[in-house]
C-alpha cells in the first residue's frame, strides 16, 4: 500500500477565459432556466408503475443525501470494491484504514461493480473482452464475500429498470441491451441498438419512462422507451471548436501549485467518445462526459436535443453528484486514448448544477488518471479508480486533497459501499 497526500484547488478568471477560447461555450440558457425553474411551482412526478415516488421534484437525489441510509444497508461493512481489468480480480479497501484488506479472483475482464436494485448484491461485470465466457460474480453486501459466478453474455456494464423488475446487462460488443431477471439473471428480452456501437453507460428520466445510453464509438446517444421496449431515436453529439491538447510533455501539477487547464488546439475529431451520463437534480437535463471533446455535453432529455457544453479537462470520463445534489464531480482521465499514459494530466472538475459553471479543479499532483467510482456515504470523499496508474484516489471534497492506495492492474468501475438511497439504478452506485 502507498499513500500520498497533496491538494490543489482553483477557480480562476484566467482559467475561465481560457475555457471560452475559440467559441468553446461553457454556459448556455440551461443555468438561467434552472434558476427560473427553482421559483416555479413544483408538480408531482407521475412515475411508471412499480417505481418508488420522487419525494422532491427539485432534487431527485434527495434520498441519497448523507444520513439517509436504509436500515438493512447500514450494517454492511464499509468498503471500497475495486475491479481490476487486467489482473481479473477485485481488491477490497477499508476506507478507514486506507489499505487493502482482501483480494479475490473473479471472471475475465471485470469492468464495473454494480449494486443491485434492492441493494443486497454487488455484481461484478466480467465481460471477457474478445471472448465468449462473460459472467457476473455476486458479492454479498452484508459479508463482502463473493459467490459463484453466473454465466452471462458480454456484461460490460449493468443497470436496473426503475421498477426493479429487470437487470439491464449492457452487452457492448453485441450492440444489445439484455433485460434479465434481477435475481437469477435468466433472460427476459433484449433490445437491439444497431446504431449504438460501444453502448455502455446510461441514466434514466425522472419518471422512469425512458433511458439514454451513450454510444462510445460513434459519438452518439440512444434513447430507449422502457415501456414499449424500443429505440426512440439516436442523437449525434456536437463537437466543440477547440479542445485540450494532449502531449507527452503535458503539465504535471507540482505540490502547492494550482491545476489549470493545459493548452488548447483545434478540435479535428469528427465524433466524440461519450462515456458516463447523469441526469440533473430537477430531471430536466442530462450531462454526458466526452473523452474526445474534453468536457460535458448538456442534453434536453425529453426533447432529445443538445443545448450546451461545458469544457472540463483532458479526457472527461466519470460523473458523480454530490450528496446534497448541488454539484457534479467530473473525473478527467488525462488522455483522449482508451489506453493512455501513466501519470497523465488527469484530475477532477467540479460543476455547479444551478449555474452550469466550473467552481473548482482538483489535480493529482505528479499526474494521474481518475476514472470511475463514487462519493462516500457522508459526502466527504470522492473515490475514483486510477485507470492507467494501478491506484485508487480518494479526493477530499472540501479541499481537493488527494490520497492514494495501490491496487491491481488497471482498476476500473469501483464502488463505495454502503451508500444512502432507496434503490439502485446500477453502474457504480447510481442510487435514488
Short mmCIF file of C-alpha atoms in Angstrom, two decimals:
data_model
loop_
_atom_site.label_atom_id
_atom_site.label_comp_id
_atom_site.label_asym_id
_atom_site.label_seq_id
_atom_site.Cartn_x
_atom_site.Cartn_y
_atom_site.Cartn_z
CA UNK A 1 0.00 0.00 0.00
CA UNK A 2 1.14 3.51 -0.74
CA UNK A 3 -0.47 6.74 0.35
CA UNK A 4 0.33 10.21 -0.99
CA UNK A 5 -1.29 13.45 0.11
CA UNK A 6 -1.41 16.86 -1.51
CA UNK A 7 -4.08 19.17 -2.78
CA UNK A 8 -4.67 21.88 -5.33
CA UNK A 9 -7.81 23.89 -5.88
CA UNK A 10 -8.80 26.81 -8.05
CA UNK A 11 -11.49 28.93 -9.57
CA UNK A 12 -9.55 31.46 -11.61
CA UNK A 13 -10.82 34.14 -14.00
CA UNK A 14 -7.86 33.37 -16.27
CA UNK A 15 -8.85 29.73 -16.47
CA UNK A 16 -12.44 30.66 -17.20
CA UNK A 17 -11.29 32.90 -20.01
CA UNK A 18 -9.15 30.13 -21.45
CA UNK A 19 -12.08 27.73 -21.46
CA UNK A 20 -14.10 30.16 -23.55
CA UNK A 21 -11.38 30.29 -26.24
CA UNK A 22 -12.32 29.52 -29.83
CA UNK A 23 -16.06 29.55 -29.32
CA UNK A 24 -15.98 26.77 -26.73
CA UNK A 25 -19.04 27.79 -24.73
CA UNK A 26 -19.05 26.86 -21.08
CA UNK A 27 -22.59 28.03 -20.50
CA UNK A 28 -25.96 28.17 -22.16
CA UNK A 29 -29.54 29.02 -21.31
CA UNK A 30 -29.76 25.99 -19.02
CA UNK A 31 -28.27 27.73 -15.97
CA UNK A 32 -30.73 30.60 -16.17
CA UNK A 33 -33.54 28.17 -16.90
CA UNK A 34 -32.62 26.18 -13.80
CA UNK A 35 -32.82 29.32 -11.66
CA UNK A 36 -36.17 30.26 -13.21
CA UNK A 37 -37.49 26.75 -12.64
CA UNK A 38 -36.48 26.99 -8.99
CA UNK A 39 -39.07 29.73 -8.49
CA UNK A 40 -41.84 27.93 -10.39
CA UNK A 41 -44.44 25.81 -8.57
CA UNK A 42 -43.48 22.16 -8.26
CA UNK A 43 -45.60 19.48 -9.93
CA UNK A 44 -45.68 15.91 -8.67
CA UNK A 45 -43.92 13.41 -10.91
CA UNK A 46 -46.09 10.62 -12.30
CA UNK A 47 -43.70 7.70 -12.22
CA UNK A 48 -44.07 4.39 -14.00
CA UNK A 49 -45.87 1.63 -12.06
CA UNK A 50 -43.62 -0.03 -9.50
CA UNK A 51 -41.08 2.79 -9.37
CA UNK A 52 -40.69 4.48 -5.96
CA UNK A 53 -42.09 8.02 -5.89
CA UNK A 54 -39.99 11.17 -6.30
CA UNK A 55 -40.28 12.96 -2.92
CA UNK A 56 -38.59 16.18 -4.07
CA UNK A 57 -39.21 17.15 -7.69
CA UNK A 58 -36.49 19.79 -7.49
CA UNK A 59 -33.89 17.23 -6.42
CA UNK A 60 -34.28 13.61 -7.48
CA UNK A 61 -31.12 12.89 -5.45
CA UNK A 62 -32.81 13.99 -2.20
CA UNK A 63 -32.97 10.44 -0.84
CA UNK A 64 -29.25 9.86 -1.42
CA UNK A 65 -28.22 12.63 0.98
CA UNK A 66 -25.84 11.91 3.82
CA UNK A 67 -27.63 10.18 6.68
CA UNK A 68 -30.44 8.67 4.59
CA UNK A 69 -29.18 5.11 4.85
CA UNK A 70 -31.71 2.27 4.77
CA UNK A 71 -31.59 0.20 7.99
CA UNK A 72 -30.80 -3.04 6.14
CA UNK A 73 -27.82 -1.37 4.43
CA UNK A 74 -26.42 0.46 7.44
CA UNK A 75 -24.99 -2.79 8.84
CA UNK A 76 -22.98 -3.62 5.73
CA UNK A 77 -19.20 -3.29 6.12
CA UNK A 78 -17.71 -0.01 4.87
CA UNK A 79 -15.59 -0.99 1.92
CA UNK A 80 -14.34 0.18 -1.47
CA UNK A 81 -14.66 -2.64 -4.03
CA UNK A 82 -12.22 -2.28 -6.93
CA UNK A 83 -12.41 -4.41 -10.11
CA UNK A 84 -9.01 -4.74 -11.81
CA UNK A 85 -9.49 -5.25 -15.52
CA UNK A 86 -6.15 -6.84 -16.42
CA UNK A 87 -5.50 -8.88 -13.28
CA UNK A 88 -9.02 -10.37 -13.23
CA UNK A 89 -9.55 -9.73 -9.54
CA UNK A 90 -11.25 -7.48 -7.02
CA UNK A 91 -9.36 -5.60 -4.33
CA UNK A 92 -11.28 -4.59 -1.21
CA UNK A 93 -10.19 -1.43 0.62
CA UNK A 94 -11.04 -0.50 4.20
CA UNK A 95 -11.63 3.26 3.81
CA UNK A 96 -10.91 3.98 7.47
CA UNK A 97 -7.58 2.18 7.44
CA UNK A 98 -6.78 3.22 3.85
CA UNK A 99 -5.45 -0.21 2.99
CA UNK A 100 -6.37 -3.31 1.00
CA UNK A 101 -7.88 -5.88 3.37
CA UNK A 102 -8.93 -8.58 0.90
CA UNK A 103 -8.43 -9.77 -2.68
CA UNK A 104 -10.29 -12.40 -4.68
CA UNK A 105 -10.31 -13.65 -8.24
CA UNK A 106 -13.37 -13.16 -10.45
CA UNK A 107 -14.14 -13.75 -14.13
CA UNK A 108 -12.28 -12.43 -17.15
CA UNK A 109 -12.03 -8.63 -17.62
CA UNK A 110 -14.02 -7.29 -14.66
CA UNK A 111 -15.27 -3.82 -15.65
CA UNK A 112 -17.66 -2.48 -13.01
CA UNK A 113 -19.08 -3.37 -9.60
CA UNK A 114 -22.82 -2.71 -9.66
CA UNK A 115 -25.20 -2.52 -6.67
CA UNK A 116 -28.45 -4.37 -7.38
CA UNK A 117 -31.81 -2.56 -7.37
CA UNK A 118 -32.63 -3.99 -3.91
CA UNK A 119 -29.15 -3.03 -2.56
CA UNK A 120 -28.37 -6.54 -1.36
CA UNK A 121 -25.92 -7.74 -4.02
CA UNK A 122 -22.89 -6.13 -5.63
CA UNK A 123 -22.45 -7.61 -9.09
CA UNK A 124 -19.01 -7.75 -10.74
CA UNK A 125 -19.45 -7.45 -14.52
CA UNK A 126 -16.83 -9.70 -16.14
CA UNK A 127 -17.36 -9.09 -19.84
CA UNK A 128 -14.44 -11.23 -21.09
CA UNK A 129 -13.33 -8.79 -23.79
CA UNK A 130 -12.87 -10.52 -27.13
CA UNK A 131 -14.16 -13.82 -25.73
CA UNK A 132 -17.49 -15.52 -25.15
CA UNK A 133 -17.20 -16.58 -21.50
CA UNK A 134 -18.57 -13.48 -19.78
CA UNK A 135 -20.02 -13.74 -16.29
CA UNK A 136 -21.41 -11.89 -13.28
CA UNK A 137 -19.86 -12.50 -9.87
CA UNK A 138 -22.19 -11.73 -6.94
CA UNK A 139 -20.77 -10.18 -3.78
CA UNK A 140 -22.90 -10.41 -0.64
CA UNK A 141 -23.26 -6.80 0.51
CA UNK A 142 -23.66 -7.92 4.14
CA UNK A 143 -20.49 -10.02 4.31
CA UNK A 144 -18.43 -8.64 1.45
CA UNK A 145 -17.77 -12.19 0.25
CA UNK A 146 -18.07 -13.33 -3.40
CA UNK A 147 -20.39 -16.09 -4.54
CA UNK A 148 -20.47 -18.39 -7.55
CA UNK A 149 -20.27 -16.59 -10.90
CA UNK A 150 -23.28 -16.66 -13.22
CA UNK A 151 -22.52 -17.13 -16.96
CA UNK A 152 -23.82 -14.07 -18.83
CA UNK A 153 -23.02 -12.93 -22.36
CA UNK A 154 -20.85 -9.78 -22.63
CA UNK A 155 -21.77 -7.93 -19.40
CA UNK A 156 -19.71 -4.77 -19.88
CA UNK A 157 -21.97 -2.81 -17.55
CA UNK A 158 -25.28 -3.31 -15.79
CA UNK A 159 -28.28 -1.20 -14.80
CA UNK A 160 -31.77 -1.83 -13.44
CA UNK A 161 -35.18 -0.74 -14.64
CA UNK A 162 -36.67 1.88 -12.27
CA UNK A 163 -39.38 -0.56 -11.17
CA UNK A 164 -36.78 -3.15 -10.20
CA UNK A 165 -38.27 -5.87 -12.39
CA UNK A 166 -35.25 -6.26 -14.64
CA UNK A 167 -31.49 -6.04 -14.54
CA UNK A 168 -30.20 -4.49 -17.77
CA UNK A 169 -27.00 -6.12 -18.95
CA UNK A 170 -25.21 -3.81 -21.37
CA UNK A 171 -23.80 -6.18 -23.98
CA UNK A 172 -21.45 -3.63 -25.51
CA UNK A 173 -19.81 -5.78 -28.19
CA UNK A 174 -23.22 -7.14 -29.26
CA UNK A 175 -24.87 -3.67 -29.60
CA UNK A 176 -27.62 -5.03 -27.39
CA UNK A 177 -29.38 -4.43 -24.09
CA UNK A 178 -30.36 -7.65 -22.33
CA UNK A 179 -33.15 -7.42 -19.77
CA UNK A 180 -32.75 -10.21 -17.23
CA UNK A 181 -34.31 -11.49 -14.03
CA UNK A 182 -32.59 -9.44 -11.29
CA UNK A 183 -32.08 -12.48 -9.07
CA UNK A 184 -31.34 -15.40 -11.40
CA UNK A 185 -30.12 -13.40 -14.43
CA UNK A 186 -32.33 -15.51 -16.69
CA UNK A 187 -33.04 -13.71 -19.97
CA UNK A 188 -36.39 -11.88 -20.19
CA UNK A 189 -36.00 -10.00 -23.50
CA UNK A 190 -33.48 -7.93 -25.49
CA UNK A 191 -33.44 -4.59 -27.30
CA UNK A 192 -31.04 -4.26 -30.21
CA UNK A 193 -29.28 -0.90 -30.64
CA UNK A 194 -27.61 -1.29 -34.06
CA UNK A 195 -26.86 2.43 -34.31
CA UNK A 196 -25.01 2.47 -30.99
CA UNK A 197 -21.55 0.87 -31.30
CA UNK A 198 -19.87 0.87 -27.91
CA UNK A 199 -23.08 1.16 -25.91
CA UNK A 200 -22.01 1.36 -22.29
CA UNK A 201 -23.32 3.97 -19.80
CA UNK A 202 -26.87 5.14 -19.04
CA UNK A 203 -29.20 7.16 -16.88
CA UNK A 204 -32.97 7.31 -16.54
CA UNK A 205 -35.63 10.00 -16.78
CA UNK A 206 -37.08 11.36 -13.55
CA UNK A 207 -40.35 9.47 -14.16
CA UNK A 208 -38.66 6.21 -15.25
CA UNK A 209 -40.25 6.19 -18.72
CA UNK A 210 -37.07 6.27 -20.75
CA UNK A 211 -33.32 5.77 -20.54
CA UNK A 212 -30.49 7.38 -22.50
CA UNK A 213 -27.40 5.30 -23.25
CA UNK A 214 -24.06 6.57 -24.56
CA UNK A 215 -22.50 5.12 -27.72
CA UNK A 216 -18.75 5.38 -27.22
CA UNK A 217 -17.56 4.52 -30.71
CA UNK A 218 -19.99 6.62 -32.77
CA UNK A 219 -20.17 9.79 -30.69
CA UNK A 220 -23.92 9.41 -30.29
CA UNK A 221 -26.65 8.72 -27.76
CA UNK A 222 -29.58 6.32 -27.98
CA UNK A 223 -32.92 6.89 -26.25
CA UNK A 224 -34.89 3.84 -25.12
CA UNK A 225 -38.63 3.70 -24.40
CA UNK A 226 -38.69 1.30 -21.45
CA UNK A 227 -42.45 0.62 -21.64
CA UNK A 228 -42.61 -0.05 -25.38
CA UNK A 229 -39.21 -1.76 -25.30
CA UNK A 230 -37.93 0.04 -28.36
CA UNK A 231 -35.42 2.59 -29.61
CA UNK A 232 -36.88 6.10 -29.70
CA UNK A 233 -34.01 7.64 -31.64
CA UNK A 234 -30.30 8.48 -31.90
CA UNK A 235 -28.56 11.81 -31.35
CA UNK A 236 -25.08 12.70 -32.58
CA UNK A 237 -23.22 14.95 -30.17
CA UNK A 238 -21.80 18.23 -31.46
CA UNK A 239 -18.05 18.62 -31.03
CA UNK A 240 -16.57 21.89 -29.70
CA UNK A 241 -14.40 24.18 -31.81
CA UNK A 242 -11.35 23.56 -29.62
CA UNK A 243 -10.31 21.00 -27.06
CA UNK A 244 -7.33 20.44 -24.77
CA UNK A 245 -4.06 19.35 -26.30
CA UNK A 246 -2.58 16.01 -25.32
CA UNK A 247 1.21 15.93 -25.49
CA UNK A 248 3.97 13.82 -23.93
CA UNK A 249 5.02 16.94 -22.04
CA UNK A 250 1.56 17.73 -20.69
CA UNK A 251 1.76 19.77 -17.47
CA UNK A 252 2.01 17.80 -14.26
CA UNK A 253 0.83 19.85 -11.32
CA UNK A 254 3.53 20.36 -8.73
CA UNK A 255 2.72 20.34 -5.00
CA UNK A 256 1.35 23.69 -3.90
CA UNK A 257 0.54 24.81 -7.45
CA UNK A 258 -2.91 25.39 -8.90
CA UNK A 259 -4.17 22.94 -11.52
CA UNK A 260 -5.15 24.91 -14.60
CA UNK A 261 -6.31 23.60 -17.98
CA UNK A 262 -3.48 22.89 -20.39
CA UNK A 263 -3.06 24.37 -23.87
CA UNK A 264 -5.88 24.07 -26.38
CA UNK A 265 -5.93 23.06 -30.03
CA UNK A 266 -8.46 22.99 -32.84
CA UNK A 267 -10.72 20.01 -32.38
CA UNK A 268 -10.27 17.92 -35.52
CA UNK A 269 -12.12 14.89 -34.17
CA UNK A 270 -15.22 14.27 -36.27
CA UNK A 271 -17.03 12.49 -33.46
CA UNK A 272 -16.90 12.34 -29.72
CA UNK A 273 -16.28 9.46 -27.33
CA UNK A 274 -19.15 9.78 -24.81
CA UNK A 275 -18.72 7.96 -21.51
CA UNK A 276 -20.72 8.46 -18.33
CA UNK A 277 -24.11 10.19 -18.28
CA UNK A 278 -26.01 11.69 -15.36
CA UNK A 279 -29.35 13.47 -15.03
CA UNK A 280 -29.69 16.90 -13.38
CA UNK A 281 -31.36 17.10 -9.95
CA UNK A 282 -34.54 18.60 -11.45
CA UNK A 283 -34.71 15.95 -14.16
CA UNK A 284 -34.61 18.49 -17.00
CA UNK A 285 -31.13 17.88 -18.39
CA UNK A 286 -28.62 15.11 -18.90
CA UNK A 287 -24.86 15.64 -18.64
CA UNK A 288 -22.58 13.48 -20.80
CA UNK A 289 -18.82 13.22 -20.25
CA UNK A 290 -16.88 13.04 -23.53
CA UNK A 291 -13.26 11.88 -23.67
CA UNK A 292 -12.65 13.36 -27.13
CA UNK A 293 -14.43 16.67 -26.51
CA UNK A 294 -12.77 17.17 -23.09
CA UNK A 295 -15.94 18.25 -21.41
CA UNK A 296 -19.59 17.66 -20.65
CA UNK A 297 -22.41 17.89 -23.20
CA UNK A 298 -25.80 19.05 -21.93
CA UNK A 299 -28.92 17.42 -23.35
CA UNK A 300 -32.62 18.18 -23.01
CA UNK A 301 -33.76 14.64 -22.31
CA UNK A 302 -37.44 14.98 -23.22
CA UNK A 303 -36.76 16.85 -26.48
CA UNK A 304 -33.62 14.77 -27.05
CA UNK A 305 -31.50 17.64 -28.32
CA UNK A 306 -28.20 19.18 -27.32
CA UNK A 307 -28.43 22.53 -25.51
CA UNK A 308 -24.91 23.24 -24.27
CA UNK A 309 -21.37 22.16 -23.49
CA UNK A 310 -19.04 22.69 -20.51
CA UNK A 311 -15.29 22.19 -21.08
CA UNK A 312 -13.69 20.46 -18.10
CA UNK A 313 -10.27 18.96 -18.87
CA UNK A 314 -8.46 16.29 -20.86
CA UNK A 315 -10.41 13.05 -21.22
CA UNK A 316 -13.68 13.76 -19.36
CA UNK A 317 -14.97 10.39 -18.20
CA UNK A 318 -16.93 9.80 -14.94
CA UNK A 319 -19.81 11.83 -13.43
CA UNK A 320 -20.92 11.84 -9.78
CA UNK A 321 -23.38 14.17 -7.99
CA UNK A 322 -22.54 15.46 -4.52
CA UNK A 323 -24.61 14.16 -1.61
CA UNK A 324 -26.54 17.44 -1.38
CA UNK A 325 -27.33 17.36 -5.11
CA UNK A 326 -25.72 20.74 -5.71
CA UNK A 327 -22.53 19.81 -7.53
CA UNK A 328 -21.36 17.41 -10.20
CA UNK A 329 -17.88 15.90 -9.93
CA UNK A 330 -16.27 15.18 -13.32
CA UNK A 331 -13.37 12.71 -13.44
CA UNK A 332 -10.99 13.63 -16.27
CA UNK A 333 -8.78 10.70 -17.25
CA UNK A 334 -5.97 12.84 -18.67
CA UNK A 335 -5.93 11.34 -22.16
CA UNK A 336 -8.01 11.04 -25.33
CA UNK A 337 -6.88 7.42 -25.64
CA UNK A 338 -8.59 4.30 -24.34
CA UNK A 339 -5.18 3.12 -23.15
CA UNK A 340 -3.47 6.30 -22.01
CA UNK A 341 -0.13 7.04 -20.38
CA UNK A 342 0.70 6.75 -16.71
CA UNK A 343 0.84 9.96 -14.65
CA UNK A 344 -1.09 11.98 -17.20
CA UNK A 345 -2.69 15.36 -16.66
CA UNK A 346 -5.82 13.95 -15.04
CA UNK A 347 -7.93 15.46 -12.28
CA UNK A 348 -11.43 16.37 -11.12
CA UNK A 349 -13.55 19.32 -12.27
CA UNK A 350 -16.46 20.45 -10.09
CA UNK A 351 -19.59 21.89 -11.76
CA UNK A 352 -22.38 23.77 -10.01
CA UNK A 353 -25.71 22.25 -11.10
CA UNK A 354 -27.65 25.51 -10.69
CA UNK A 355 -25.42 27.61 -12.96
CA UNK A 356 -23.51 25.03 -15.04
CA UNK A 357 -20.30 26.82 -14.08
CA UNK A 358 -16.98 25.24 -13.10
CA UNK A 359 -16.40 26.10 -9.42
CA UNK A 360 -13.28 24.06 -8.55
CA UNK A 361 -10.45 21.98 -10.03
CA UNK A 362 -8.56 19.27 -8.20
CA UNK A 363 -5.34 17.84 -9.60
CA UNK A 364 -3.47 14.64 -8.92
CA UNK A 365 -0.05 16.05 -8.01
CA UNK A 366 2.56 14.39 -10.20
CA UNK A 367 -0.10 13.23 -12.64
CA UNK A 368 -2.83 10.62 -12.69
CA UNK A 369 -5.82 9.08 -14.45
CA UNK A 370 -9.11 9.43 -12.48
CA UNK A 371 -11.77 7.17 -13.98
CA UNK A 372 -14.89 5.68 -12.35
CA UNK A 373 -16.05 5.49 -8.73
CA UNK A 374 -18.47 7.20 -6.36
CA UNK A 375 -18.91 9.55 -3.41
CA UNK A 376 -18.73 8.29 0.17
CA UNK A 377 -21.93 7.96 2.19
CA UNK A 378 -21.20 11.13 4.17
CA UNK A 379 -20.19 13.09 1.06
CA UNK A 380 -16.69 13.84 2.37
CA UNK A 381 -14.72 11.70 -0.10
CA UNK A 382 -14.77 11.11 -3.83
CA UNK A 383 -13.26 7.70 -4.59
CA UNK A 384 -12.01 7.10 -8.14
CA UNK A 385 -10.02 4.37 -9.87
CA UNK A 386 -6.68 5.49 -11.34
CA UNK A 387 -7.17 3.62 -14.61
CA UNK A 388 -3.66 3.91 -16.08
CA UNK A 389 -1.76 4.09 -12.79
CA UNK A 390 -2.96 0.99 -10.88
CA UNK A 391 -4.07 3.01 -7.87
CA UNK A 392 -7.25 4.30 -6.27
CA UNK A 393 -7.63 8.02 -5.48
CA UNK A 394 -9.52 9.46 -2.55
CA UNK A 395 -10.32 13.16 -3.10
CA UNK A 396 -11.36 15.28 -0.13
CA UNK A 397 -14.47 17.10 -1.40
CA UNK A 398 -13.86 20.04 0.95
CA UNK A 399 -10.43 20.99 -0.42
CA UNK A 400 -9.34 18.59 -3.17
CA UNK A 401 -6.65 16.85 -1.13
CA UNK A 402 -5.66 13.51 -2.66
CA UNK A 403 -4.67 10.20 -1.06
CA UNK A 404 -3.77 7.05 -3.00
CA UNK A 405 -3.91 3.30 -2.42
CA UNK A 406 -2.10 0.80 -4.65
CA UNK A 407 -4.37 -1.85 -6.22
CA UNK A 408 -4.29 -4.39 -9.07
CA UNK A 409 -3.73 -3.99 -12.80
CA UNK A 410 -5.96 -1.38 -14.50
CA UNK A 411 -8.68 -0.63 -11.93
CA UNK A 412 -11.96 0.44 -13.49
CA UNK A 413 -15.52 0.90 -12.15
CA UNK A 414 -15.09 0.75 -8.38
CA UNK A 415 -17.99 1.15 -6.00
CA UNK A 416 -18.25 2.58 -2.50
CA UNK A 417 -20.44 0.66 -0.08
CA UNK A 418 -22.77 1.10 1.72
CA UNK A 419 -24.48 4.19 0.30
CA UNK A 420 -27.60 6.20 1.16
CA UNK A 421 -30.63 5.76 -1.08
CA UNK A 422 -33.76 3.66 -1.55
CA UNK A 423 -32.83 1.70 -4.68
CA UNK A 424 -30.04 1.39 -7.24
CA UNK A 425 -30.31 2.02 -10.97
CA UNK A 426 -26.95 0.37 -11.45
CA UNK A 427 -23.48 1.30 -12.70
CA UNK A 428 -21.12 2.04 -9.78
CA UNK A 429 -23.92 3.15 -7.48
CA UNK A 430 -26.47 5.36 -9.25
CA UNK A 431 -28.88 5.42 -6.32
CA UNK A 432 -32.12 7.36 -5.85
#
